[in-house]
Short mmCIF file of C-alpha atoms in Angstrom, two decimals:
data_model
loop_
_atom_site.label_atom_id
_atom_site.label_comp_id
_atom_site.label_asym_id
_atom_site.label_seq_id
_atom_site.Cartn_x
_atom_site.Cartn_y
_atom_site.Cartn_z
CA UNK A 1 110.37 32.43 -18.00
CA UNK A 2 108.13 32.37 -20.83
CA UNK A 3 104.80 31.63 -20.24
CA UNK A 4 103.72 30.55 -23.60
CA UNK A 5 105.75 27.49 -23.38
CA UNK A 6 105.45 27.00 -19.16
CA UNK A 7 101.70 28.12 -18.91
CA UNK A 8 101.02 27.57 -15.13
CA UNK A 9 98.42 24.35 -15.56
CA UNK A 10 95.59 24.38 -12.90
CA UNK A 11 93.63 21.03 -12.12
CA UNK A 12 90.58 22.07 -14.26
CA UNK A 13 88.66 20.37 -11.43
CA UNK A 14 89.71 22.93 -8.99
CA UNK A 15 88.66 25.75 -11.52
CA UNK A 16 85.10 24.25 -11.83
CA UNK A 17 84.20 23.98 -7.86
CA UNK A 18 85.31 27.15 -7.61
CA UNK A 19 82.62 28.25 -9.93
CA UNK A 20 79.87 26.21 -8.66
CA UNK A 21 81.00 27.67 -5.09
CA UNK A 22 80.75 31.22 -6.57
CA UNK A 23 77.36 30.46 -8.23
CA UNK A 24 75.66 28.45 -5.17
CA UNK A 25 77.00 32.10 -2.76
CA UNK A 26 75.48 33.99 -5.84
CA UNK A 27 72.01 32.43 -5.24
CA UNK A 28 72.32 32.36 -1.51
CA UNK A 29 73.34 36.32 -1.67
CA UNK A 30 70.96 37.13 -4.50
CA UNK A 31 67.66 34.62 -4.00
CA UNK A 32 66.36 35.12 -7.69
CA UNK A 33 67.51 33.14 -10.73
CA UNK A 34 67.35 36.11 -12.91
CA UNK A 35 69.98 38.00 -10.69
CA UNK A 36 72.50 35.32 -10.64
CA UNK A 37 72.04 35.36 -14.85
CA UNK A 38 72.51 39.21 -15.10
CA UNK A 39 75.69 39.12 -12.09
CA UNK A 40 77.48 36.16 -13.90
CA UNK A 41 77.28 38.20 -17.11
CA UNK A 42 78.79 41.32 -15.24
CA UNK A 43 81.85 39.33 -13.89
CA UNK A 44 82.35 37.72 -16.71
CA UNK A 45 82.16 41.00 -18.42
CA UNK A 46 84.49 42.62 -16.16
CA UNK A 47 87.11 39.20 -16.61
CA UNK A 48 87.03 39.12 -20.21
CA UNK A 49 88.09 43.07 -20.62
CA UNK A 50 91.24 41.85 -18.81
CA UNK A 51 91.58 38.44 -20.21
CA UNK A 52 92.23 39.46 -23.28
CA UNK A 53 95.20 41.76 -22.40
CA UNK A 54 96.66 38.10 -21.89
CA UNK A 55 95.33 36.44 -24.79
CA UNK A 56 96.53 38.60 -27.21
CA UNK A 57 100.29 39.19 -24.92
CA UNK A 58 100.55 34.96 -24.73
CA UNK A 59 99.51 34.38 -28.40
CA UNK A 60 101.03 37.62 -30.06
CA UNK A 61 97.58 37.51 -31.81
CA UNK A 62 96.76 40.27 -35.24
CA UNK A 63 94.11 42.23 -35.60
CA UNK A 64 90.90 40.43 -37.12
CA UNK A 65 88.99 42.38 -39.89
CA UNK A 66 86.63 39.79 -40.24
CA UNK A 67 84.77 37.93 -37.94
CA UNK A 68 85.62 34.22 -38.86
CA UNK A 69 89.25 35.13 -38.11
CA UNK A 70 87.60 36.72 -34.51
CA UNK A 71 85.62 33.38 -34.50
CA UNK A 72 89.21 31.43 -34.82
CA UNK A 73 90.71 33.56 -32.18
CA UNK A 74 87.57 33.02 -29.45
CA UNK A 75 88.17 29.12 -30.01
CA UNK A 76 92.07 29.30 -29.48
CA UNK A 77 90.98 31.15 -26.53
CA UNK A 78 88.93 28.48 -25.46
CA UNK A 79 91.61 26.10 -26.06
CA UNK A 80 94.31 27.83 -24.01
CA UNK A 81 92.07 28.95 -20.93
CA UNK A 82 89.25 25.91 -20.53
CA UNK A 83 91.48 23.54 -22.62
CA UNK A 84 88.52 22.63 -24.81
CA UNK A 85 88.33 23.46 -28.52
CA UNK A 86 84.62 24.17 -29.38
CA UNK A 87 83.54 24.10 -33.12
CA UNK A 88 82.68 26.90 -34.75
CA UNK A 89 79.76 26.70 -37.50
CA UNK A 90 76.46 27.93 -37.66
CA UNK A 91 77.20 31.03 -39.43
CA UNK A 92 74.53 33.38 -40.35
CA UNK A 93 73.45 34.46 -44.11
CA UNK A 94 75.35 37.54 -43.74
CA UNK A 95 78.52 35.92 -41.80
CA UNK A 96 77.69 38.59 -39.32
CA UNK A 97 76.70 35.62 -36.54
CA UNK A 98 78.64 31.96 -35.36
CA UNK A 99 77.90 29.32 -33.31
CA UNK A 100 80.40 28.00 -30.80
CA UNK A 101 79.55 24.12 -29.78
CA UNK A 102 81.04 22.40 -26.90
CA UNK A 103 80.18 18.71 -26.87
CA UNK A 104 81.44 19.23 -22.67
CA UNK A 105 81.31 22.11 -21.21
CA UNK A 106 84.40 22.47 -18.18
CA UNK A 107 82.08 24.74 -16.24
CA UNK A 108 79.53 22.37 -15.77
CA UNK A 109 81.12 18.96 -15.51
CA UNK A 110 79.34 17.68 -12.18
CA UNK A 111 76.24 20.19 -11.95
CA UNK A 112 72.92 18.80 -12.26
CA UNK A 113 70.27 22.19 -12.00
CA UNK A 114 67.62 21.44 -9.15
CA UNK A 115 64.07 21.85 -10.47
CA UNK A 116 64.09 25.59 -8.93
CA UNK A 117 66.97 26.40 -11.09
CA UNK A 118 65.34 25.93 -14.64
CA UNK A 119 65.89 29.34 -15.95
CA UNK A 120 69.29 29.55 -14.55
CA UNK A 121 72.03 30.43 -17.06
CA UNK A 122 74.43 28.58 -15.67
CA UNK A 123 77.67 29.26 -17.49
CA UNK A 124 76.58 32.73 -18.35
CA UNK A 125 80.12 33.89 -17.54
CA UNK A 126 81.52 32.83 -20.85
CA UNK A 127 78.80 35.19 -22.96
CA UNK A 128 80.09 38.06 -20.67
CA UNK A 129 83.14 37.05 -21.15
CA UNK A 130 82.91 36.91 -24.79
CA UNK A 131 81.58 40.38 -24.90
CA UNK A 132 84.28 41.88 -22.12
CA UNK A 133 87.05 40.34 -24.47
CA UNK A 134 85.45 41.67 -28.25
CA UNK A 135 85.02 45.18 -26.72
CA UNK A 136 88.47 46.04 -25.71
CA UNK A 137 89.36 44.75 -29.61
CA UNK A 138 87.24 47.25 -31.05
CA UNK A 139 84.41 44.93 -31.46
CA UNK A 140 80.77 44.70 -30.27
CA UNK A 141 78.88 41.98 -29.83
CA UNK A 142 76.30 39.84 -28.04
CA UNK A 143 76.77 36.28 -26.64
CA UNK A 144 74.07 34.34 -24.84
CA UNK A 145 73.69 30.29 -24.63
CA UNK A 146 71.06 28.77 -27.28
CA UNK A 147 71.39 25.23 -25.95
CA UNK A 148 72.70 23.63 -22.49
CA UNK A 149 73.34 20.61 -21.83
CA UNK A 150 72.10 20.92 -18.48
CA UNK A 151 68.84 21.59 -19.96
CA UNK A 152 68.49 18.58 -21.76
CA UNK A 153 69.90 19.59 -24.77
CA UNK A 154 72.66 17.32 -26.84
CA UNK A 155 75.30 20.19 -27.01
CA UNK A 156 75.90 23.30 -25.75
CA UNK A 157 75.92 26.17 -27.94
CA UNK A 158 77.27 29.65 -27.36
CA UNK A 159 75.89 32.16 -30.03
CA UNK A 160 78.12 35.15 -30.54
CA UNK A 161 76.46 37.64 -33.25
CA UNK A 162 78.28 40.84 -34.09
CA UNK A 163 76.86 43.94 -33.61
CA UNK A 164 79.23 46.85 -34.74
CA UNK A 165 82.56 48.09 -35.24
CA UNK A 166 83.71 50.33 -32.31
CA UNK A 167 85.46 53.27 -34.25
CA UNK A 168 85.45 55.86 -31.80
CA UNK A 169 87.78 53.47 -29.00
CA UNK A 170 90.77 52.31 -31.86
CA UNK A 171 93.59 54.14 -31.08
CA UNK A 172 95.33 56.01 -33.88
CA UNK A 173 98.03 53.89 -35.60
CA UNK A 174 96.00 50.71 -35.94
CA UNK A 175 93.79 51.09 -38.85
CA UNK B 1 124.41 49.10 -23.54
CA UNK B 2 121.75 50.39 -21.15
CA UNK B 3 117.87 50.96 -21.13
CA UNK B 4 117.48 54.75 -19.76
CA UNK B 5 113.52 54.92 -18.78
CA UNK B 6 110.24 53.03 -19.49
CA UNK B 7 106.76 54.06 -20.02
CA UNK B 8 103.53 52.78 -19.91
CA UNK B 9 100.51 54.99 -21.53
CA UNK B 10 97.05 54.08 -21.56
CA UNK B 11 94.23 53.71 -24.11
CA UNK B 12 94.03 57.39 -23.54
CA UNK B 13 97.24 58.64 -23.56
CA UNK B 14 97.43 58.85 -19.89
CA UNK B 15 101.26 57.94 -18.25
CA UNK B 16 100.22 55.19 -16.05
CA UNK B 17 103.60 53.62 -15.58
CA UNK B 18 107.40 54.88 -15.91
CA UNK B 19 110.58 53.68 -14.28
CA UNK B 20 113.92 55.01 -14.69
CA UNK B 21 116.77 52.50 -14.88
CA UNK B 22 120.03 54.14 -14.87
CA UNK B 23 120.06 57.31 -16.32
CA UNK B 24 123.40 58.93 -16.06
CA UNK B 25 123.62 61.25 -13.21
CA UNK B 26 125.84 64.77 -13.73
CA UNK B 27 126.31 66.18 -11.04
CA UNK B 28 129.64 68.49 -10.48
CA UNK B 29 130.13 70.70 -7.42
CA UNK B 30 132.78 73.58 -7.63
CA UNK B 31 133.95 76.52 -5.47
CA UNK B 32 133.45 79.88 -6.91
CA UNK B 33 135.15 83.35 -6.46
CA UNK B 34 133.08 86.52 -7.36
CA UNK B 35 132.15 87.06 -10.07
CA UNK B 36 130.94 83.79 -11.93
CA UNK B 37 131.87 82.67 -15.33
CA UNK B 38 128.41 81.92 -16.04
CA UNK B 39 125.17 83.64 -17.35
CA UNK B 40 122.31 82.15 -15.52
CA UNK B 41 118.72 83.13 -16.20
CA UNK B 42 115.61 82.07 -14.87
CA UNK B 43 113.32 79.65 -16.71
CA UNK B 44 111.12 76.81 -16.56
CA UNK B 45 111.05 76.58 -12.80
CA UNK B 46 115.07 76.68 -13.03
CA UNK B 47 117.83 78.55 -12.57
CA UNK B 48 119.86 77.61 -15.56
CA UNK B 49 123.09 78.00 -17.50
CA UNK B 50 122.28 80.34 -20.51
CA UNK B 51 125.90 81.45 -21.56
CA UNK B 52 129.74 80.33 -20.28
CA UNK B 53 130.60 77.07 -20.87
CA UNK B 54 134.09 75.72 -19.01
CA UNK B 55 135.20 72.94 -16.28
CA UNK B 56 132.64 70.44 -17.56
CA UNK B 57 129.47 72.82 -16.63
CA UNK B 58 127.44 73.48 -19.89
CA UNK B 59 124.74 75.21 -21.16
CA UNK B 60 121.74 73.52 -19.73
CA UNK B 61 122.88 72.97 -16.75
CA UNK B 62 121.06 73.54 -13.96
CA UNK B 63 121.69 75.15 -10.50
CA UNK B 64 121.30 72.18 -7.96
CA UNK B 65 122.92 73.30 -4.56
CA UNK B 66 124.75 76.69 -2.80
CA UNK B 67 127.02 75.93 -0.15
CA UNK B 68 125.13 72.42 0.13
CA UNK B 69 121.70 73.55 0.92
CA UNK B 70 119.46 72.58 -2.32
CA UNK B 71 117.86 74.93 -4.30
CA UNK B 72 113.84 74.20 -5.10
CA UNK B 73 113.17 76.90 -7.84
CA UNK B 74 114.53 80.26 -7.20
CA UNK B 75 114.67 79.61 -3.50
CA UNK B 76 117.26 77.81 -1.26
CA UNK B 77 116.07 75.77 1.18
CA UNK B 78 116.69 78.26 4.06
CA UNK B 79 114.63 80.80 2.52
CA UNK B 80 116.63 82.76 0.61
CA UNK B 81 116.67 83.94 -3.22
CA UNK B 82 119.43 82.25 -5.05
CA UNK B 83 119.95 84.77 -7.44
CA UNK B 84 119.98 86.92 -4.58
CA UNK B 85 122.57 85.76 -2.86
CA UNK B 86 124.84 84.82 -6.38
CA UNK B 87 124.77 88.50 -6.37
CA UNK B 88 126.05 88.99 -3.34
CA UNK B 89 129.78 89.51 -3.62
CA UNK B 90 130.37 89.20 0.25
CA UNK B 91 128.51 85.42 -0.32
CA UNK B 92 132.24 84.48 -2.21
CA UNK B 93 133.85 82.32 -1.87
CA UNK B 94 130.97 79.75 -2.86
CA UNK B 95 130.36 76.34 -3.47
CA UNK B 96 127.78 75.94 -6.29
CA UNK B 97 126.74 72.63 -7.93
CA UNK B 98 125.38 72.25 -11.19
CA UNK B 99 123.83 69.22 -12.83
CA UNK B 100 121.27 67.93 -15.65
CA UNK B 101 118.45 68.92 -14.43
CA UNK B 102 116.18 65.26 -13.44
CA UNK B 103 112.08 65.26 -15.10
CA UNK B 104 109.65 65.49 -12.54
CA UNK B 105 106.55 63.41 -12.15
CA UNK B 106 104.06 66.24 -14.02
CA UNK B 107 106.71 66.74 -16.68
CA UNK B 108 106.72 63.13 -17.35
CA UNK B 109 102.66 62.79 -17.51
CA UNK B 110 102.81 65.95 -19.67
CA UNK B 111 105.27 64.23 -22.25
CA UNK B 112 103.45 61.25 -22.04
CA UNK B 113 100.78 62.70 -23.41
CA UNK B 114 102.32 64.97 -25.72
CA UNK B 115 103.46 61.82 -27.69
CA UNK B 116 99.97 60.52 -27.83
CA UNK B 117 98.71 63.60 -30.62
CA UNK B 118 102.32 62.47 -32.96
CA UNK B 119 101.99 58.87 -32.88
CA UNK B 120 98.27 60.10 -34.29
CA UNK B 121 100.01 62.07 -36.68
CA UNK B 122 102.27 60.27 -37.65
CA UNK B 123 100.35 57.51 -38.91
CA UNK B 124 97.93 59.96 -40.39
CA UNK B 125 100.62 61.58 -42.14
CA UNK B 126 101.64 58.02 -43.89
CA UNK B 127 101.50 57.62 -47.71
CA UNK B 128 100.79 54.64 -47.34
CA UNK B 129 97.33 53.70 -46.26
CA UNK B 130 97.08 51.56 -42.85
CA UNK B 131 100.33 52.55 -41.11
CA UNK B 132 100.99 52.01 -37.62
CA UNK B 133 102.41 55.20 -35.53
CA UNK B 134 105.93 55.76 -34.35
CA UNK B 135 107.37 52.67 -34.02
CA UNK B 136 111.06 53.98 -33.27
CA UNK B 137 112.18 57.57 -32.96
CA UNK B 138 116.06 57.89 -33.48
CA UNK B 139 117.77 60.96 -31.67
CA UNK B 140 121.84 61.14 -31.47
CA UNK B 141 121.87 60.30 -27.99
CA UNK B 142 118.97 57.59 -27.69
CA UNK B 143 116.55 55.94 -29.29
CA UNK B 144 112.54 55.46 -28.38
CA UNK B 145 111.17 52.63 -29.43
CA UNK B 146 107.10 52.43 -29.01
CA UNK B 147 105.00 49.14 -29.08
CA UNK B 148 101.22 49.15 -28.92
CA UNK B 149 99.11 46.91 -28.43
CA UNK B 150 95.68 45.53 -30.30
CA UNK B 151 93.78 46.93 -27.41
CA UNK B 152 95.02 50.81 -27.70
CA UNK B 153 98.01 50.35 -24.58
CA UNK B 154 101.59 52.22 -25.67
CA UNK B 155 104.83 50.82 -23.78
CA UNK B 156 107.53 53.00 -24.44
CA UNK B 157 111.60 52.29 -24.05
CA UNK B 158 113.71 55.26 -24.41
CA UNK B 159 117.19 53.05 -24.68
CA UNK B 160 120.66 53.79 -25.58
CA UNK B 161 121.05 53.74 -29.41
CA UNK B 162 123.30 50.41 -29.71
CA UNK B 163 120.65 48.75 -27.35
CA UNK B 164 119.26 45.49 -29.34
CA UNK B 165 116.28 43.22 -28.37
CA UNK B 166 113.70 46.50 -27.39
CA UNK B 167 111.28 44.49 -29.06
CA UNK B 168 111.49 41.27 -27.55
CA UNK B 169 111.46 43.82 -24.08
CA UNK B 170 108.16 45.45 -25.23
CA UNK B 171 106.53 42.26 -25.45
CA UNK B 172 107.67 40.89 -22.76
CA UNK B 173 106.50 44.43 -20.82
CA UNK B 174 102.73 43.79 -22.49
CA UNK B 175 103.24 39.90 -21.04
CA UNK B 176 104.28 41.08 -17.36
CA UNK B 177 101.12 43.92 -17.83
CA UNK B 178 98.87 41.39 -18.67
CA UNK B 179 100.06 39.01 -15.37
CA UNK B 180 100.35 41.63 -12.69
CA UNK B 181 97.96 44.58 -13.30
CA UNK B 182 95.28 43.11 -15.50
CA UNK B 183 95.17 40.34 -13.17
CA UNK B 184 95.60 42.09 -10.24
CA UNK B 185 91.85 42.29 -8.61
CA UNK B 186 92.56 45.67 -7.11
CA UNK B 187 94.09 47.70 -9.90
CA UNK B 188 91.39 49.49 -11.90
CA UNK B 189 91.47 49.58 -15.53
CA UNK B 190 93.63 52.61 -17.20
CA UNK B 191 94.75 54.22 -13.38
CA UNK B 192 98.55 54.70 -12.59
CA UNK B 193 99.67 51.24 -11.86
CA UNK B 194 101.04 51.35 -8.24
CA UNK B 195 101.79 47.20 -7.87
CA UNK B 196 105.01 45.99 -6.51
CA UNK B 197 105.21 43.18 -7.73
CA UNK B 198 104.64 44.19 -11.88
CA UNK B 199 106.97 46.72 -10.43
CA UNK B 200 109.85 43.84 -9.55
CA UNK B 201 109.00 41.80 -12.65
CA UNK B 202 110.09 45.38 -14.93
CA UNK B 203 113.13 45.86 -13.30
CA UNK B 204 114.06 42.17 -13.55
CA UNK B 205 113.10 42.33 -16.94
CA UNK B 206 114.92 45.25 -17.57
CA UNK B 207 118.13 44.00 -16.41
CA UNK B 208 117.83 40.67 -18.40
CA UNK B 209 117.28 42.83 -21.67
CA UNK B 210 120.75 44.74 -20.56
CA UNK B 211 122.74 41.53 -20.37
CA UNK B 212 121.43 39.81 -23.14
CA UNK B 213 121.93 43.21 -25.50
CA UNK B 214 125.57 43.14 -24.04
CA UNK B 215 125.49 39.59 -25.21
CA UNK B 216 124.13 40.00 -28.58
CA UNK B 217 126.73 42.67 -29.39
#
């Protein structure tokens, strides 16, 4: 069996009202807006620092030493776990910061965010994510959403910026 | 062609995973009139063959069993010291078996972690700038081939030299890590991995890489 050519394909539809049942308990269980925000970050944290033991078995991905080619990587992952390939632009002056656009984001294909729900990150797993995933490469960064669609705005846009190199976790024998 | 053991090490250097696929078991039981052949001494928690090698028992060997009751140590199992009663001449004749002597558990987690400090080395003993660690360490009697992976994990083969396809193994041990611990709710991150079923998916694995290095011959 080789999974890279028999990936075991999940109705995405199944995937995404399983979220919006784990975000609607969320609010139930936590009652504030900001909660939910910081607890979807933490899973998606805690996912992403195990996610990428996947990503980089499944893909047989190298080591990036710069972050356009971490950039690439974060959109093939993208592609192989929401099946959507975001673009990547934006980049900062210093190349130290990108832009990932969705034109649809998977997560939120039949939400609509009651009026109590402004401030509600709604897909703030993939930030945490993101940041789970970069840190057990070596890399640290922040993530957070600068447009949602499902607040009105044309795309959504997840902004990754780096922050530092983390040279006290590489293992010997890899730089 | 045979794969001997496997091991898993984590990001740091702990032995979180090892299975032993058929590693040759010597075992030889003889009856013995006083006095022995052999030289045994005492040593690493053993009581060992030092001198007097015949009949297929060599230096190395370890003492294993007296008249059937196993020896843990320097003490039988009923009690009494073994060198003690090897002394003994009234004790003759005796049945003693000798054998290899198996790793235990702690020696295997202190091994583990021995290799961690000369894969370091080793690639900061390079050269050449930006070399990996041990990749392969060739002995007479086996070879060791070590993988690791972009996020710090080690998976170790220790193989028969004429094995072939450790590689493709190695991956497909980082693939079958990836499926059933990472993803496995309950196992925490860098503890011993105690799942049955990554545990089935090795030893399936294992046996595939057997055939098809029989096959590739």
């Amino acid at each position: 069996m080789n999974r890279s050519v028999d990936p075991k394909k999940v109705n995405s539809e199944l995937f995404t009202l399983t979220y919006g049942a784990l975000v609607v308990q969320l609010l139930n269980d936590l009652e504030s807006v900001e909660e939910v925000n910081k607890q979807l970050d933490r899973m998606g944290y805690n996912i992403g620092v195990r996610l990428v033991e996947d990503f980089i078995a499944r893909t047989s991905a190298d080591k990036c030493y710069d972050l356009r080619e971490t950039a690439d990587k974060i959109q093939a992952g993208f592609r192989l776990y929401l099946g959507v390939s975001p673009s990547v632009g934006g980049w900062g002056p210093a190349g130290d910061e990108f832009s990932l656009t969705l034109d649809s984001n998977p997560l939120a294909e039949f939400v609509e965010l009651p009026e109590t729900c402004s401030n509600m990150r709604y897909s703030a797993i993939l930030p945490g994510i993101v940041r789970g995933a970069c840190e057990m490469v070596h890399l640290e960064v922040t993530s957070w959403f600068v447009q949602d669609q499902l607040r009105g705005d044309p795309v959504t846009e997840l902004r990754v910026k780096f922050v530092k190199r983390l040279e006290d976790s590489v293992p010997p024998g890899e730089d | 062609m045979t794969i001997y053991s496997i091991y898993v090490l984590s990001k740091a250097g702990g032995l979180i995973f090892n299975c032993d696929q058929n590693i040759p078991k010597i075992e030889l039981e003889k009856t013995f009139s006083y006095p022995l052949p052999y030289k045994l001494v005492f040593e690493n928690n053993r009581i060992v063959v030092s001198f007097g090698q015949r009949d297929g028992i060599k230096v190395g060997h370890s003492l294993l069993a007296i008249n059937g009751i196993a020896v843990t140590g320097k003490q039988l199992d009923d009690g009494r010291d073994a060198l003690k009663v090897l002394e003994d001449p009234e004790q003759y004749p005796i049945s003693l078996k000798f054998g290899w002597p198996r790793l235990s558990t702690n020696e295997k987690i202190f091994l583990a972690s021995m290799f961690y400090p000369l894969f370091a080395i080793a690639s900061q003993l390079s050269p050449e700038p930006r070399s990996s660690g041990i990749e392969v360490l060739e002995t007479s009697s086996y070879r060791l081939h070590c993988y690791q992976t972009l996020t710090g994990v080690k998976f170790l083969a220790v193989v028969d030299p004429r094995q072939t396809g450790v590689d493709a193994l190695l991956r497909r041990l980082h693939e079958l890590y990836a499926d059933f611990a990472l993803k496995n709710p309950f196992y925490s991150l860098e503890m011993p991995i105690r799942c049955e079923l990554f545990d089935t998916h090795v030893r399936s694995a294992l046996e595939q890489a057997e055939r098809l290095g029989v096959a590739n011959v």
